């Protein structure tokens, strides 16, 4: 229990597994004893049975596929636009003054509040869901990328100028490579936020997706299906997070 002391990968894995086991035991205790009405808290075995049933249908895999498409569409769009803007804002003080104040202002606005505007701008098709996830990620991403750039040691920049590098050469060969490990971590966080906006995005005139499946189950008090939808979203988010973590270790092993 020493501050910042490494406990080893085996101890870490056992402790992490224990925390999930504790949650499962608490859930089991509340559901099997019916301390909570089964309508509101189904038992783990009932949820597992329902999950196996739903994952055995092509319809549910269609829900999963369209949800993954919406999340990745909004996330990638935010990355394509937000990363260059964030690098600009973090590199130049003029860019910081011009970009960050409106970004700071807009990022506190709830993404749900943009739903009427999104429906007016792009209609109620797939672009509406992608745009809502984009809005939920974009402003945070710009600010975090700018902060990543500002964390690059200034000595590296000054040394590059001393060696005769131009301004744009410094950005290309010093700043961008230097931020890549931390940028990967930033993208992991942003992708997590993208998954949290999924259910909200799928409230906009939909008939497919995991959020739609959850809301449909809620209408009929099928709480086991609600739990399945939540667990599947959590698993998809965990898988995408682990992919980013493995990529980070693969490409930047010195971090």
GROMACS .gro file of C-alpha atoms in nm:
model
  255
    1UNK     CA    1   0.000   0.000   0.000
    2UNK     CA    2   0.294   0.236  -0.060
    3UNK     CA    3   0.229   0.541  -0.276
    4UNK     CA    4   0.301   0.475  -0.647
    5UNK     CA    5   0.469   0.142  -0.565
    6UNK     CA    6   0.424  -0.124  -0.834
    7UNK     CA    7   0.241  -0.436  -0.714
    8UNK     CA    8   0.327  -0.656  -1.013
    9UNK     CA    9   0.107  -0.770  -1.301
   10UNK     CA   10  -0.018  -1.085  -1.124
   11UNK     CA   11  -0.127  -0.901  -0.809
   12UNK     CA   12  -0.283  -0.630  -1.022
   13UNK     CA   13  -0.482  -0.885  -1.222
   14UNK     CA   14  -0.601  -1.067  -0.909
   15UNK     CA   15  -0.709  -0.740  -0.748
   16UNK     CA   16  -0.889  -0.626  -1.064
   17UNK     CA   17  -1.068  -0.961  -1.091
   18UNK     CA   18  -1.166  -0.941  -0.725
   19UNK     CA   19  -1.335  -0.605  -0.779
   20UNK     CA   20  -1.551  -0.751  -1.057
   21UNK     CA   21  -1.626  -1.055  -0.841
   22UNK     CA   22  -1.733  -0.827  -0.556
   23UNK     CA   23  -1.977  -0.647  -0.786
   24UNK     CA   24  -2.116  -0.981  -0.903
   25UNK     CA   25  -2.159  -1.101  -0.544
   26UNK     CA   26  -2.340  -0.780  -0.448
   27UNK     CA   27  -2.566  -0.811  -0.751
   28UNK     CA   28  -2.636  -1.177  -0.670
   29UNK     CA   29  -2.712  -1.102  -0.306
   30UNK     CA   30  -2.962  -0.830  -0.394
   31UNK     CA   31  -3.131  -1.023  -0.676
   32UNK     CA   32  -3.146  -1.381  -0.548
   33UNK     CA   33  -3.275  -1.274  -0.206
   34UNK     CA   34  -3.525  -1.045  -0.384
   35UNK     CA   35  -3.415  -0.755  -0.166
   36UNK     CA   36  -3.485  -0.564  -0.487
   37UNK     CA   37  -3.793  -0.648  -0.691
   38UNK     CA   38  -3.693  -0.890  -0.974
   39UNK     CA   39  -3.873  -0.665  -1.220
   40UNK     CA   40  -3.611  -0.398  -1.151
   41UNK     CA   41  -3.307  -0.619  -1.080
   42UNK     CA   42  -3.298  -0.955  -1.260
   43UNK     CA   43  -3.065  -1.229  -1.142
   44UNK     CA   44  -2.724  -1.275  -1.312
   45UNK     CA   45  -2.819  -1.615  -1.457
   46UNK     CA   46  -3.133  -1.468  -1.615
   47UNK     CA   47  -2.929  -1.188  -1.772
   48UNK     CA   48  -2.669  -1.438  -1.895
   49UNK     CA   49  -2.938  -1.659  -2.046
   50UNK     CA   50  -3.095  -1.360  -2.220
   51UNK     CA   51  -2.755  -1.245  -2.347
   52UNK     CA   52  -2.684  -1.586  -2.499
   53UNK     CA   53  -3.028  -1.581  -2.660
   54UNK     CA   54  -2.991  -1.231  -2.804
   55UNK     CA   55  -2.636  -1.286  -2.929
   56UNK     CA   56  -2.765  -1.590  -3.111
   57UNK     CA   57  -2.989  -1.373  -3.329
   58UNK     CA   58  -2.883  -1.181  -3.641
   59UNK     CA   59  -3.104  -0.889  -3.538
   60UNK     CA   60  -2.900  -0.819  -3.224
   61UNK     CA   61  -2.572  -0.839  -3.417
   62UNK     CA   62  -2.721  -0.582  -3.655
   63UNK     CA   63  -2.784  -0.357  -3.353
   64UNK     CA   64  -2.422  -0.407  -3.244
   65UNK     CA   65  -2.286  -0.339  -3.592
   66UNK     CA   66  -2.478  -0.016  -3.648
   67UNK     CA   67  -2.385   0.111  -3.301
   68UNK     CA   68  -2.015   0.041  -3.364
   69UNK     CA   69  -2.046   0.225  -3.697
   70UNK     CA   70  -2.203   0.530  -3.530
   71UNK     CA   71  -1.948   0.546  -3.250
   72UNK     CA   72  -1.650   0.502  -3.480
   73UNK     CA   73  -1.793   0.749  -3.732
   74UNK     CA   74  -1.834   1.024  -3.472
   75UNK     CA   75  -1.500   0.944  -3.310
   76UNK     CA   76  -1.300   0.938  -3.635
   77UNK     CA   77  -1.464   1.259  -3.757
   78UNK     CA   78  -1.369   1.428  -3.429
   79UNK     CA   79  -1.010   1.302  -3.468
   80UNK     CA   80  -0.971   1.413  -3.830
   81UNK     CA   81  -1.089   1.766  -3.752
   82UNK     CA   82  -0.996   1.803  -3.386
   83UNK     CA   83  -0.634   1.680  -3.380
   84UNK     CA   84  -0.497   1.937  -3.631
   85UNK     CA   85  -0.688   2.217  -3.460
   86UNK     CA   86  -0.559   2.104  -3.120
   87UNK     CA   87  -0.200   2.095  -3.248
   88UNK     CA   88  -0.244   2.447  -3.387
   89UNK     CA   89  -0.388   2.574  -3.058
   90UNK     CA   90  -0.113   2.412  -2.853
   91UNK     CA   91   0.172   2.527  -3.077
   92UNK     CA   92   0.093   2.894  -3.129
   93UNK     CA   93  -0.025   3.141  -2.865
   94UNK     CA   94  -0.235   3.309  -3.132
   95UNK     CA   95  -0.404   2.974  -3.194
   96UNK     CA   96  -0.461   2.928  -2.821
   97UNK     CA   97  -0.618   3.273  -2.791
   98UNK     CA   98  -0.837   3.222  -3.097
   99UNK     CA   99  -0.951   2.863  -3.046
  100UNK     CA  100  -0.952   2.771  -2.678
  101UNK     CA  101  -1.197   3.029  -2.531
  102UNK     CA  102  -1.490   2.922  -2.755
  103UNK     CA  103  -1.396   2.557  -2.706
  104UNK     CA  104  -1.395   2.602  -2.329
  105UNK     CA  105  -1.735   2.769  -2.353
  106UNK     CA  106  -1.901   2.513  -2.580
  107UNK     CA  107  -1.765   2.202  -2.405
  108UNK     CA  108  -1.982   2.274  -2.101
  109UNK     CA  109  -2.297   2.264  -2.312
  110UNK     CA  110  -2.469   1.923  -2.292
  111UNK     CA  111  -2.460   1.738  -2.623
  112UNK     CA  112  -2.829   1.650  -2.579
  113UNK     CA  113  -2.915   2.019  -2.614
  114UNK     CA  114  -2.786   2.009  -2.973
  115UNK     CA  115  -3.034   1.740  -3.082
  116UNK     CA  116  -3.297   1.987  -3.222
  117UNK     CA  117  -3.027   2.176  -3.412
  118UNK     CA  118  -2.873   1.855  -3.547
  119UNK     CA  119  -3.213   1.743  -3.674
  120UNK     CA  120  -3.253   2.078  -3.852
  121UNK     CA  121  -2.900   2.073  -3.994
  122UNK     CA  122  -2.860   1.712  -4.112
  123UNK     CA  123  -3.204   1.555  -4.074
  124UNK     CA  124  -3.280   1.238  -3.876
  125UNK     CA  125  -3.069   0.988  -4.069
  126UNK     CA  126  -2.739   0.829  -3.973
  127UNK     CA  127  -2.557   1.161  -3.988
  128UNK     CA  128  -2.764   1.286  -3.694
  129UNK     CA  129  -2.631   1.009  -3.467
  130UNK     CA  130  -2.274   1.050  -3.591
  131UNK     CA  131  -2.290   1.428  -3.545
  132UNK     CA  132  -2.415   1.401  -3.187
  133UNK     CA  133  -2.124   1.171  -3.094
  134UNK     CA  134  -1.890   1.405  -3.284
  135UNK     CA  135  -2.012   1.704  -3.081
  136UNK     CA  136  -1.970   1.510  -2.758
  137UNK     CA  137  -1.605   1.432  -2.844
  138UNK     CA  138  -1.475   1.718  -3.057
  139UNK     CA  139  -1.443   2.006  -2.813
  140UNK     CA  140  -1.285   1.796  -2.540
  141UNK     CA  141  -1.042   1.645  -2.790
  142UNK     CA  142  -0.919   1.982  -2.918
  143UNK     CA  143  -0.842   2.104  -2.567
  144UNK     CA  144  -0.670   1.781  -2.463
  145UNK     CA  145  -0.455   1.768  -2.777
  146UNK     CA  146  -0.353   2.130  -2.723
  147UNK     CA  147  -0.250   2.042  -2.368
  148UNK     CA  148  -0.049   1.745  -2.498
  149UNK     CA  149   0.142   1.976  -2.731
  150UNK     CA  150   0.220   2.224  -2.455
  151UNK     CA  151   0.371   1.944  -2.245
  152UNK     CA  152   0.648   1.886  -2.501
  153UNK     CA  153   0.979   2.006  -2.346
  154UNK     CA  154   1.065   2.347  -2.488
  155UNK     CA  155   1.434   2.251  -2.493
  156UNK     CA  156   1.360   2.013  -2.782
  157UNK     CA  157   1.207   2.295  -2.982
  158UNK     CA  158   1.493   2.535  -2.909
  159UNK     CA  159   1.751   2.270  -2.997
  160UNK     CA  160   1.576   2.215  -3.333
  161UNK     CA  161   1.585   2.586  -3.412
  162UNK     CA  162   1.954   2.593  -3.316
  163UNK     CA  163   2.021   2.314  -3.566
  164UNK     CA  164   1.855   2.518  -3.839
  165UNK     CA  165   1.507   2.365  -3.856
  166UNK     CA  166   1.224   2.580  -3.987
  167UNK     CA  167   0.905   2.641  -3.792
  168UNK     CA  168   0.703   2.385  -3.988
  169UNK     CA  169   0.991   2.136  -3.976
  170UNK     CA  170   0.991   2.160  -3.596
  171UNK     CA  171   0.617   2.085  -3.591
  172UNK     CA  172   0.662   1.790  -3.827
  173UNK     CA  173   0.975   1.630  -3.678
  174UNK     CA  174   0.963   1.733  -3.312
  175UNK     CA  175   0.617   1.827  -3.185
  176UNK     CA  176   0.405   1.566  -3.364
  177UNK     CA  177   0.634   1.267  -3.282
  178UNK     CA  178   0.672   1.390  -2.923
  179UNK     CA  179   0.297   1.401  -2.855
  180UNK     CA  180   0.211   1.065  -3.011
  181UNK     CA  181   0.230   0.848  -2.692
  182UNK     CA  182   0.020   1.091  -2.490
  183UNK     CA  183  -0.210   1.147  -2.787
  184UNK     CA  184  -0.285   0.775  -2.794
  185UNK     CA  185  -0.387   0.794  -2.428
  186UNK     CA  186  -0.603   1.097  -2.504
  187UNK     CA  187  -0.778   0.910  -2.786
  188UNK     CA  188  -0.852   0.623  -2.546
  189UNK     CA  189  -1.033   0.864  -2.317
  190UNK     CA  190  -1.222   1.030  -2.601
  191UNK     CA  191  -1.333   0.694  -2.742
  192UNK     CA  192  -1.470   0.610  -2.397
  193UNK     CA  193  -1.676   0.929  -2.407
  194UNK     CA  194  -1.797   0.839  -2.756
  195UNK     CA  195  -1.943   0.514  -2.620
  196UNK     CA  196  -2.116   0.700  -2.338
  197UNK     CA  197  -2.293   0.924  -2.592
  198UNK     CA  198  -2.419   0.626  -2.792
  199UNK     CA  199  -2.750   0.577  -2.611
  200UNK     CA  200  -2.822   0.950  -2.628
  201UNK     CA  201  -2.742   0.955  -3.000
  202UNK     CA  202  -2.976   0.663  -3.061
  203UNK     CA  203  -3.272   0.850  -2.917
  204UNK     CA  204  -3.300   1.047  -3.243
  205UNK     CA  205  -3.557   0.873  -3.466
  206UNK     CA  206  -3.399   0.527  -3.474
  207UNK     CA  207  -3.512   0.171  -3.523
  208UNK     CA  208  -3.175   0.005  -3.475
  209UNK     CA  209  -2.873   0.011  -3.247
  210UNK     CA  210  -2.799  -0.093  -2.890
  211UNK     CA  211  -2.943   0.229  -2.751
  212UNK     CA  212  -3.266   0.163  -2.939
  213UNK     CA  213  -3.273  -0.196  -2.807
  214UNK     CA  214  -3.230  -0.069  -2.451
  215UNK     CA  215  -3.505   0.192  -2.486
  216UNK     CA  216  -3.738  -0.063  -2.648
  217UNK     CA  217  -3.678  -0.305  -2.359
  218UNK     CA  218  -3.748  -0.024  -2.111
  219UNK     CA  219  -4.095   0.030  -2.257
  220UNK     CA  220  -4.191  -0.328  -2.170
  221UNK     CA  221  -3.994  -0.349  -1.842
  222UNK     CA  222  -3.764  -0.614  -1.988
  223UNK     CA  223  -3.487  -0.525  -1.746
  224UNK     CA  224  -3.286  -0.835  -1.833
  225UNK     CA  225  -3.256  -0.704  -2.189
  226UNK     CA  226  -3.162  -0.361  -2.055
  227UNK     CA  227  -2.881  -0.521  -1.855
  228UNK     CA  228  -2.769  -0.713  -2.163
  229UNK     CA  229  -2.751  -0.392  -2.367
  230UNK     CA  230  -2.555  -0.212  -2.097
  231UNK     CA  231  -2.314  -0.503  -2.054
  232UNK     CA  232  -2.259  -0.535  -2.431
  233UNK     CA  233  -2.183  -0.163  -2.461
  234UNK     CA  234  -1.943  -0.195  -2.168
  235UNK     CA  235  -1.770  -0.494  -2.327
  236UNK     CA  236  -1.739  -0.317  -2.663
  237UNK     CA  237  -1.594  -0.013  -2.490
  238UNK     CA  238  -1.352  -0.231  -2.293
  239UNK     CA  239  -1.239  -0.411  -2.607
  240UNK     CA  240  -1.174  -0.084  -2.791
  241UNK     CA  241  -0.989   0.053  -2.488
  242UNK     CA  242  -0.766  -0.257  -2.469
  243UNK     CA  243  -0.693  -0.227  -2.841
  244UNK     CA  244  -0.567   0.128  -2.786
  245UNK     CA  245  -0.366   0.016  -2.483
  246UNK     CA  246  -0.199  -0.263  -2.683
  247UNK     CA  247  -0.127  -0.025  -2.970
  248UNK     CA  248   0.030   0.217  -2.726
  249UNK     CA  249   0.260  -0.056  -2.589
  250UNK     CA  250   0.337  -0.182  -2.939
  251UNK     CA  251   0.424   0.153  -3.096
  252UNK     CA  252   0.560   0.335  -2.789
  253UNK     CA  253   0.719   0.073  -2.562
  254UNK     CA  254   0.938   0.331  -2.387
  255UNK     CA  255   0.636   0.505  -2.230
   0.00000   0.00000   0.00000
